[in-house]
XYZ file of C-alpha atoms in Angstrom:
652
model
C 163.319 49.958 103.069
C 165.921 52.446 101.918
C 165.004 55.754 100.343
C 166.503 54.625 97.014
C 164.338 51.463 97.016
C 161.289 53.549 97.867
C 161.939 55.824 94.872
C 161.953 52.821 92.570
C 158.522 51.827 93.857
C 156.893 55.177 93.106
C 154.770 55.375 89.980
C 155.390 58.506 87.955
C 151.682 58.567 87.177
C 150.691 58.574 90.839
C 152.893 60.956 92.773
C 150.878 61.169 95.967
C 148.344 58.981 97.687
C 145.342 59.456 99.971
C 145.812 58.085 103.486
C 143.207 56.652 105.850
C 142.234 60.140 107.008
C 141.505 61.282 103.475
C 144.638 63.453 103.296
C 147.136 63.710 100.454
C 150.614 62.476 101.416
C 153.834 61.518 99.670
C 154.055 57.930 98.464
C 157.271 57.782 100.490
C 155.144 57.894 103.669
C 153.850 54.353 103.197
C 157.374 52.928 103.298
C 157.917 54.216 106.869
C 161.395 55.508 106.085
C 163.071 56.898 109.184
C 164.439 60.339 108.376
C 164.633 61.714 111.923
C 168.210 62.782 112.557
C 170.606 61.767 115.314
C 171.803 65.372 115.674
C 168.548 67.173 116.589
C 170.047 70.641 117.204
C 171.990 72.942 114.900
C 174.867 72.837 117.409
C 175.084 69.029 117.326
C 174.832 69.082 113.526
C 177.731 71.538 113.417
C 179.793 69.304 115.714
C 179.046 66.313 113.478
C 180.177 68.222 110.377
C 183.378 69.432 112.070
C 184.277 65.912 113.210
C 183.565 64.330 109.807
C 184.752 67.079 107.406
C 187.102 69.093 109.632
C 189.853 69.960 107.135
C 187.558 70.432 104.147
C 186.607 73.977 103.043
C 183.306 75.159 104.520
C 182.728 78.933 104.194
C 184.281 81.162 101.540
C 184.173 84.817 100.582
C 185.750 87.349 98.267
C 185.789 91.117 98.593
C 186.144 92.163 94.941
C 185.269 90.907 91.474
C 188.739 89.642 90.563
C 190.222 87.618 93.476
C 189.236 83.959 93.950
C 187.299 82.896 97.018
C 189.137 82.737 100.329
C 188.117 79.560 102.149
C 187.901 78.569 105.819
C 187.687 74.914 106.826
C 185.087 73.402 109.118
C 187.673 73.306 111.928
C 188.668 76.940 111.396
C 185.072 78.141 111.492
C 184.438 76.033 114.598
C 187.412 77.587 116.425
C 186.343 81.099 115.430
C 182.773 80.389 116.512
C 184.014 79.169 119.914
C 185.935 82.396 120.403
C 182.919 84.478 119.372
C 180.600 82.517 121.663
C 182.954 83.195 124.581
C 183.304 86.840 123.551
C 179.549 87.376 123.310
C 179.106 86.035 126.820
C 182.054 88.061 128.110
C 180.413 91.337 126.970
C 177.151 90.421 128.683
C 175.001 88.293 126.377
C 173.760 85.501 128.615
C 172.833 81.943 127.467
C 169.333 81.757 125.989
C 169.234 85.454 125.032
C 167.393 86.659 121.942
C 169.908 88.331 119.614
C 169.130 90.165 116.388
C 171.303 89.951 113.262
C 170.707 92.764 110.779
C 173.121 92.314 107.907
C 173.516 91.392 104.284
C 174.211 87.768 103.410
C 177.879 87.279 104.283
C 180.237 84.859 106.003
C 180.079 86.689 109.349
C 176.278 86.209 109.470
C 176.630 82.424 109.550
C 179.701 82.584 111.798
C 177.715 84.583 114.370
C 174.758 82.199 114.167
C 176.987 79.168 114.769
C 178.528 80.990 117.749
C 175.205 82.074 119.254
C 173.822 78.538 119.111
C 176.826 77.312 121.094
C 175.322 78.920 124.179
C 171.634 78.464 123.331
C 171.035 82.020 122.138
C 168.061 82.548 119.821
C 168.805 84.195 116.479
C 166.403 86.788 115.093
C 167.507 87.479 111.527
C 166.300 90.722 109.999
C 166.543 92.296 106.570
C 168.993 95.176 106.341
C 166.530 97.076 104.113
C 163.446 97.609 106.271
C 161.555 100.606 107.696
C 162.940 102.117 110.896
C 159.659 101.306 112.608
C 160.324 97.599 111.994
C 163.683 97.758 113.789
C 161.917 99.234 116.818
C 158.949 96.868 116.657
C 161.050 93.679 116.578
C 163.519 94.930 119.194
C 160.657 95.559 121.608
C 158.563 92.470 120.911
C 161.575 90.125 121.168
C 163.065 92.198 124.032
C 166.464 92.157 122.382
C 169.392 92.829 124.716
C 171.823 92.807 121.780
C 171.945 93.207 118.008
C 174.667 92.408 115.485
C 174.540 94.880 112.594
C 176.096 95.271 109.162
C 177.243 98.862 109.445
C 177.555 102.053 111.423
C 174.498 103.355 109.508
C 172.291 100.600 110.921
C 173.827 101.045 114.371
C 172.801 104.716 114.164
C 169.178 103.713 113.570
C 169.190 101.743 116.807
C 170.946 104.503 118.738
C 168.642 107.185 117.372
C 165.621 105.187 118.549
C 167.172 103.873 121.774
C 164.557 105.594 123.940
C 161.956 103.365 122.276
C 163.986 100.157 122.776
C 164.164 99.648 126.533
C 166.005 96.311 126.591
C 168.796 97.088 124.097
C 172.217 97.212 125.785
C 174.757 95.933 123.230
C 175.426 96.654 119.536
C 178.047 94.585 117.714
C 179.122 96.044 114.362
C 180.602 93.949 111.547
C 182.715 96.878 110.349
C 186.237 96.936 111.758
C 186.454 100.555 112.867
C 184.118 102.819 114.827
C 184.658 106.560 114.874
C 184.652 108.684 118.018
C 181.224 110.243 117.400
C 179.266 106.996 117.311
C 181.127 105.591 120.324
C 180.342 108.766 122.280
C 176.676 108.643 121.232
C 176.447 105.012 122.348
C 177.963 105.880 125.730
C 175.492 108.738 126.117
C 172.631 106.348 125.329
C 173.902 103.727 127.793
C 174.743 101.207 125.038
C 177.947 99.210 124.525
C 179.072 99.341 120.892
C 181.938 97.127 119.741
C 183.319 95.724 116.443
C 182.896 92.004 115.859
C 186.648 91.348 115.624
C 187.111 92.803 119.119
C 184.489 90.387 120.452
C 186.409 87.504 118.870
C 189.654 88.728 120.455
C 188.003 88.960 123.879
C 186.671 85.434 123.504
C 190.108 84.035 122.739
C 191.379 85.557 126.003
C 188.350 84.596 128.115
C 187.190 81.138 126.938
C 183.915 79.716 128.238
C 182.412 76.260 128.036
C 179.552 75.739 125.559
C 176.009 75.777 126.911
C 174.318 73.881 124.060
C 170.564 73.930 123.397
C 168.061 71.110 123.727
C 166.064 69.937 120.690
C 162.914 71.670 121.987
C 164.657 75.002 122.652
C 163.848 77.890 120.338
C 166.433 78.105 117.574
C 165.224 81.182 115.672
C 162.436 83.639 115.104
C 161.646 84.216 111.431
C 159.762 87.477 111.099
C 157.239 87.500 108.278
C 157.497 90.386 105.865
C 154.342 92.101 107.081
C 152.396 92.798 103.872
C 149.196 93.469 105.821
C 150.410 94.818 109.167
C 153.082 94.299 111.795
C 155.469 91.407 111.111
C 154.864 88.179 113.025
C 157.665 86.192 114.640
C 157.530 82.540 113.554
C 158.952 80.403 116.373
C 161.148 77.540 115.100
C 162.834 75.134 117.519
C 166.056 73.213 116.866
C 164.574 69.807 116.106
C 162.185 71.352 113.583
C 164.761 73.170 111.461
C 167.258 70.282 111.577
C 164.722 67.583 110.688
C 163.260 69.646 107.860
C 166.763 70.224 106.498
C 167.401 66.472 106.697
C 164.188 65.678 104.822
C 164.995 68.241 102.125
C 168.523 66.888 101.723
C 167.408 63.273 101.421
C 164.437 63.752 99.082
C 165.394 66.727 96.903
C 169.183 66.557 96.779
C 171.511 63.808 95.646
C 174.018 62.088 97.914
C 176.386 61.691 94.946
C 176.991 65.434 94.765
C 179.610 67.328 96.757
C 177.620 70.504 97.212
C 178.968 73.910 96.274
C 176.357 76.564 97.066
C 176.375 80.304 96.378
C 174.710 82.190 99.217
C 173.235 85.522 98.151
C 169.581 85.458 99.198
C 168.690 86.949 102.602
C 169.606 84.785 105.572
C 166.594 86.203 107.378
C 164.572 83.863 105.117
C 163.904 80.274 106.186
C 164.827 78.454 102.974
C 168.348 79.869 102.647
C 169.038 78.763 106.233
C 167.583 75.294 105.489
C 169.754 74.777 102.406
C 172.844 75.891 104.318
C 172.197 73.192 106.924
C 171.748 70.653 104.085
C 175.099 71.641 102.606
C 176.834 71.587 106.004
C 175.529 68.109 106.836
C 176.974 66.872 103.535
C 180.399 68.478 104.018
C 179.807 70.919 101.168
C 181.116 74.423 100.502
C 179.187 77.688 100.867
C 180.562 80.700 99.041
C 179.138 84.140 99.815
C 178.524 86.705 97.123
C 180.267 90.062 97.187
C 177.065 91.936 98.047
C 176.624 93.817 94.755
C 173.656 92.844 92.582
C 175.423 93.936 89.400
C 178.301 91.522 90.141
C 176.167 88.486 91.020
C 176.912 86.697 87.731
C 180.651 87.282 88.267
C 180.345 85.751 91.746
C 178.579 82.709 90.281
C 181.232 82.301 87.592
C 184.041 82.551 90.153
C 182.511 79.992 92.522
C 181.123 77.598 89.874
C 178.391 76.266 92.199
C 176.425 73.104 91.531
C 173.483 74.110 93.749
C 171.709 77.443 93.355
C 168.589 79.001 94.834
C 166.990 81.342 92.332
C 163.528 82.855 92.848
C 161.406 83.428 89.736
C 162.442 87.098 89.473
C 166.087 85.994 89.037
C 165.239 83.247 86.534
C 163.039 85.649 84.584
C 165.904 88.137 84.353
C 168.317 85.427 83.198
C 165.862 84.452 80.475
C 165.261 88.061 79.435
C 168.990 88.858 79.230
C 169.589 85.856 76.975
C 166.612 86.525 74.730
C 167.455 90.239 74.443
C 170.558 89.128 72.509
C 168.394 87.068 70.138
C 165.900 89.470 68.519
C 162.942 87.841 66.714
C 163.592 87.271 63.037
C 167.380 87.311 63.378
C 169.607 84.446 62.234
C 170.819 83.914 65.817
C 167.233 83.563 67.008
C 166.428 81.047 64.288
C 169.434 78.925 65.264
C 168.509 79.152 68.946
C 164.851 78.207 68.353
C 165.848 75.188 66.239
C 168.430 73.954 68.780
C 166.011 74.535 71.657
C 163.213 72.549 69.991
C 165.539 69.646 69.164
C 167.017 69.447 72.638
C 163.553 69.744 74.191
C 162.445 66.778 72.068
C 165.437 64.739 73.297
C 164.679 65.600 76.919
C 161.034 64.606 76.459
C 162.062 61.315 74.862
C 164.596 60.332 77.521
C 162.593 61.957 80.351
C 165.610 63.596 81.923
C 167.581 66.802 81.820
C 170.885 66.669 79.977
C 173.920 68.733 79.144
C 175.736 66.214 76.961
C 173.699 66.526 73.762
C 175.057 67.793 70.455
C 173.030 70.956 71.017
C 174.866 71.625 74.279
C 178.205 71.374 72.496
C 177.048 73.573 69.615
C 175.129 76.257 71.504
C 173.993 75.812 75.107
C 177.437 75.343 76.648
C 178.071 79.088 76.452
C 174.834 79.786 78.340
C 175.756 77.196 80.968
C 179.116 78.925 81.424
C 177.275 82.115 82.356
C 176.401 80.334 85.616
C 179.813 78.741 86.061
C 179.196 75.618 83.991
C 178.589 73.221 86.920
C 174.967 73.853 87.924
C 173.193 70.572 88.671
C 170.200 71.724 90.724
C 168.304 75.015 90.896
C 165.649 75.548 93.537
C 162.977 78.125 92.878
C 160.278 79.338 95.217
C 158.727 82.327 96.944
C 156.515 83.163 93.957
C 154.904 81.325 91.034
C 157.241 80.175 88.269
C 155.831 79.907 84.755
C 156.031 76.566 82.956
C 157.776 78.251 80.029
C 160.599 79.672 82.188
C 161.020 76.341 84.000
C 161.431 74.487 80.693
C 163.726 77.194 79.329
C 166.085 76.914 82.317
C 166.125 73.102 82.244
C 166.861 73.042 78.534
C 169.330 75.926 78.228
C 171.313 75.133 81.393
C 170.947 71.349 81.419
C 170.076 71.225 85.111
C 167.289 70.009 87.351
C 164.927 72.756 88.441
C 162.855 72.029 91.525
C 159.972 74.405 92.130
C 159.163 74.375 95.834
C 156.233 75.588 97.878
C 156.238 76.391 101.560
C 156.202 79.100 104.201
C 158.154 80.033 107.287
C 155.217 78.627 109.261
C 155.828 75.076 108.003
C 159.572 75.615 108.217
C 160.223 75.881 104.528
C 159.145 73.101 102.214
C 155.636 71.601 102.112
C 155.388 70.685 98.421
C 158.325 69.712 96.209
C 159.169 67.164 93.569
C 161.759 64.569 94.470
C 164.930 64.987 92.455
C 164.288 61.704 90.655
C 160.993 62.946 89.251
C 161.217 66.738 89.051
C 161.401 66.803 85.251
C 157.826 65.503 85.072
C 156.445 68.586 86.790
C 155.943 71.299 84.219
C 152.290 71.945 85.046
C 152.505 71.563 88.840
C 154.986 71.906 91.699
C 154.927 68.306 92.868
C 153.537 66.049 95.613
C 153.566 66.737 99.357
C 157.036 66.580 100.854
C 157.867 63.538 102.960
C 155.991 63.750 106.277
C 153.540 66.445 105.127
C 149.775 65.924 105.046
C 147.874 68.203 102.674
C 144.205 68.826 102.052
C 142.126 71.384 100.176
C 139.048 73.053 101.665
C 136.209 74.937 99.993
C 136.504 78.653 99.236
C 132.943 79.286 97.976
C 133.374 83.030 97.465
C 136.002 82.285 94.800
C 134.110 79.264 93.417
C 136.734 76.729 94.534
C 135.516 73.421 95.958
C 137.453 70.429 97.293
C 135.184 68.019 95.391
C 136.677 69.518 92.227
C 140.219 69.052 93.581
C 140.498 72.801 94.190
C 140.519 74.859 97.377
C 142.613 76.524 100.072
C 145.804 74.592 100.837
C 146.071 73.265 104.395
C 149.315 71.603 105.530
C 150.057 69.494 108.623
C 153.523 68.283 109.539
C 155.240 66.873 112.588
C 157.871 69.590 112.297
C 156.361 73.058 111.932
C 156.396 76.347 113.794
C 155.451 76.330 117.449
C 153.531 79.599 117.312
C 153.701 83.249 116.401
C 155.766 84.833 119.154
C 153.528 86.554 121.725
C 150.544 86.390 119.346
C 148.189 83.588 120.471
C 145.230 85.023 118.523
C 147.184 85.103 115.262
C 148.487 81.597 115.978
C 144.926 80.310 116.441
C 143.895 81.939 113.140
C 146.672 80.132 111.274
C 146.872 76.714 112.998
C 143.513 75.011 113.524
C 142.564 72.521 116.234
C 143.677 69.590 114.072
C 147.141 71.084 113.621
C 146.714 72.229 110.018
C 148.355 75.450 108.854
C 145.951 77.505 106.742
C 148.171 78.909 104.010
C 145.761 81.333 102.322
C 146.811 79.930 98.928
C 144.480 78.187 96.515
C 145.693 74.863 95.109
C 144.619 72.286 92.577
C 145.526 68.596 92.398
C 146.605 67.201 89.050
C 145.459 63.758 87.968
C 148.940 62.461 88.938
C 148.528 63.758 92.495
C 150.785 66.800 92.184
C 149.779 70.198 93.514
C 149.624 73.462 91.585
C 149.090 76.849 93.235
C 146.471 78.640 91.145
C 145.249 81.557 93.237
C 145.419 83.458 96.494
C 142.615 83.681 99.047
C 143.915 86.899 100.568
C 144.043 90.240 98.743
C 140.772 89.426 96.996
C 138.473 92.271 96.023
C 134.943 92.391 94.647
C 134.066 94.251 91.451
C 130.848 96.182 90.808
C 129.052 93.187 89.255
C 129.723 91.090 92.381
C 132.552 89.013 90.905
C 135.695 88.423 92.965
C 139.188 89.058 91.590
C 142.476 87.740 92.997
C 145.060 90.301 91.798
C 148.123 88.151 92.540
C 146.865 85.458 90.183
C 146.361 88.024 87.404
C 149.784 89.550 88.076
C 151.424 86.155 87.660
C 149.718 85.620 84.307
C 150.340 89.116 82.968
C 154.026 88.984 83.938
C 154.517 86.577 81.035
C 154.460 89.624 78.752
C 157.978 90.329 77.457
C 157.306 94.036 77.899
C 156.569 93.904 81.633
C 159.046 93.906 84.517
C 156.548 94.540 87.352
C 152.779 94.860 87.471
C 150.350 95.887 90.216
C 146.707 94.986 89.555
C 144.035 96.849 91.495
C 140.263 97.100 91.536
C 137.325 98.917 93.058
C 133.931 97.606 94.144
C 132.299 100.493 92.256
C 134.067 99.593 88.991
C 133.530 96.805 86.467
C 137.157 96.178 85.439
C 140.596 96.102 87.096
C 143.395 98.546 86.287
C 147.170 98.235 86.613
C 150.430 100.027 87.247
C 153.121 98.644 84.950
C 156.903 98.932 85.103
C 158.130 98.108 81.585
C 160.954 95.682 80.810
C 163.501 98.238 79.657
C 165.604 95.980 77.412
C 162.712 94.584 75.400
C 160.927 97.937 75.222
C 164.047 99.671 73.877
C 164.417 96.997 71.185
C 160.786 97.541 70.144
C 161.189 101.330 70.215
C 164.215 101.200 67.910
C 162.365 98.941 65.474
C 159.435 101.392 65.432
C 161.431 104.606 65.131
C 160.660 105.946 68.619
C 162.944 107.747 71.037
C 164.691 105.351 73.405
C 164.387 107.543 76.483
C 162.426 105.613 79.132
C 160.565 108.655 80.454
C 159.418 109.565 76.938
C 158.373 105.987 76.190
C 156.336 105.715 79.415
C 154.302 108.724 78.326
C 153.886 107.610 74.696
C 150.401 106.391 73.830
C 151.849 103.957 71.260
C 153.705 102.198 74.063
C 150.617 102.098 76.280
C 148.646 100.678 73.360
C 151.360 98.053 72.760
C 151.345 96.841 76.364
C 147.550 96.926 76.718
C 147.257 94.896 73.525
C 149.761 92.378 74.847
C 147.828 92.105 78.111
C 144.697 91.333 76.087
C 146.628 88.748 74.078
C 147.579 87.008 77.328
C 143.999 87.267 78.637
C 142.786 85.492 75.509
C 145.398 82.740 75.789
C 144.601 82.200 79.484
C 140.840 82.393 78.792
C 140.309 85.115 81.368
C 136.817 86.401 81.932
C 135.888 89.891 80.861
C 135.986 91.296 84.383
C 139.558 89.964 84.803
C 140.938 91.914 81.845
C 142.878 95.116 82.469
C 140.955 98.187 81.334
C 143.676 100.831 81.714
C 147.329 101.102 82.705
C 149.868 103.645 83.855
C 153.497 103.080 82.950
C 156.042 103.788 85.687
C 159.650 104.707 84.962
C 160.947 103.487 88.325
C 160.653 99.978 89.718
C 158.787 99.352 92.964
C 161.503 98.837 95.584
C 162.050 97.810 99.177
C 163.748 101.153 99.862
C 160.618 103.057 98.806
C 158.496 100.921 101.122
C 156.571 99.383 98.205
C 157.989 95.841 98.426
C 158.569 93.580 101.390
C 162.122 92.271 101.946
C 161.011 89.097 100.139
C 159.941 91.209 97.126
C 156.195 90.879 97.615
C 154.127 93.965 96.760
C 152.902 95.937 99.782
C 149.500 96.589 98.316
C 148.300 99.191 100.785
C 151.524 101.188 100.404
C 151.312 101.151 96.601
C 147.674 102.262 96.733
C 148.584 105.112 99.059
C 151.529 106.340 96.977
C 149.678 106.126 93.642
C 146.197 107.040 94.906
C 145.670 109.868 92.413
C 147.098 107.868 89.496
C 144.734 104.971 90.197
C 141.809 107.374 90.382
C 142.816 108.921 87.044
C 143.017 105.492 85.399
C 139.369 104.800 86.170
C 138.286 108.263 85.079
C 139.970 107.761 81.681
C 138.868 104.203 80.893
C 136.452 105.424 78.222
C 139.168 107.393 76.431
C 141.500 104.374 76.394
C 138.866 102.089 74.887
C 138.094 104.662 72.202
C 141.789 104.938 71.232
C 142.190 101.171 71.126
């Protein structure tokens, strides 16, 4: 049976089924659809794409906000990759070597990866914004002989710490020119340093035959962000990444679409790499952003993509920017609310997203043009996405929004709605992805039990990580004897057989009365406040209530301040008791709506002027809060919040 026929046989009211082993699986599983690919390595997939789509544009870039994208065809990228592969070997990188790439998302990142896989090298992508200790840790654990880096500044970090990195011999820099001082320092440290374009030139003069990988060879190490300790290297082989990309393309994309994808999220992350392989296998185009966050919308408008990956933080900001222009009570807001409600009713009636309604022509077209006007599919993942934001994006932009769930350990996607049915999932993510087996197990300390369709999410799949590199104990903690990955997330099955992530097993703390609190769950709920940009919830086993550090949403707070005759200086507002009272009251409003228990309600807050950032060591490169680091930096502030709880309650 074909995949299309299988879709037609799926009941919308029963999205997953229970197999003979008592495990939840996709209904697609019972049709025995063969999705294994005939090109089981990234190198073979690249060859297939070059042969089939050779003269079509593949990778594009632009260096400023005005020029259009400059495109390179599949054949052109293949020829450049061949030269680079030969050049890398000529300067001493042998087949099968582990090579680090530490750079922003850009065309050269993917070009280098395609080249390295031509001679079976293993790519270790790293975030360009990470502590110096992480550079050293990964270089030593992976025994890197070579790294490819964004800039001279990053090269200097490696050279400065060379005595701690015993295997490092080669640094390739993406910048075109190296000054005398850094070249001399590299020579003194016994390291070859060379610009990427010189490597490509050497390869064109000294060509070498490819030494392609086997399906079982390691393709990449994906280092986890390390929220609770040293990062762990997730080992992914070629057949795993390629087959997962194939499954994603065939169940969550549409074959009728010629993909145009904007690449701006870190390539050190598994899902961006997966989507890029999906696009390549389809002969699509990948345009790379210019690297400046403030110009991201301009990049989107210039490229006019039809596929976009947008984590919840990006979608939340898009929503907030639009709504900031529509203040409550204004005529514009009234028009927007009426149009939104009418279009939402039409979408509910026809059970599909649309951008051809009268309301699109009257109002929503201008919002759709903010993202280039061609968006058909948005993927969101990496953090919980509220139902309200999901519906807002679908309605305002007239596109499918697929909320996905997965980890590097299961090579990306474990739970996702199929494209045909994604509109039905506003209260859950979706069913298990094709080939995944999912079960929930009891977490008694948090009062979650599998008999109630709640518990820790365990996932088993034919294609998952091999292990954590050089960490057998950590591997055994994560993958049990039956092959299930223990995710640490708490899930709940809907009556239709779709999964919703409702809590987190890790980062749980006990309050004085013996009740457990999962701060990440509370943070997700409280982030629905229009006045909050970031929130860190914390607790103490000697205290009865949690407290929080709050970074206000500047735009919405300024609007409120103007309406209430307050100064619009952020520092002044963060120290104004009226503002603290406003936000605390809104947190209590949300607690009431969500029916939170008394011990889950925030007792006191401190407002922070500055966002928690990666550069300050308070967020991981995937924008998760490093809880221990935040506690350490704000230790005295957190102590003061508990000491002043009584005063806050009296003032409220």
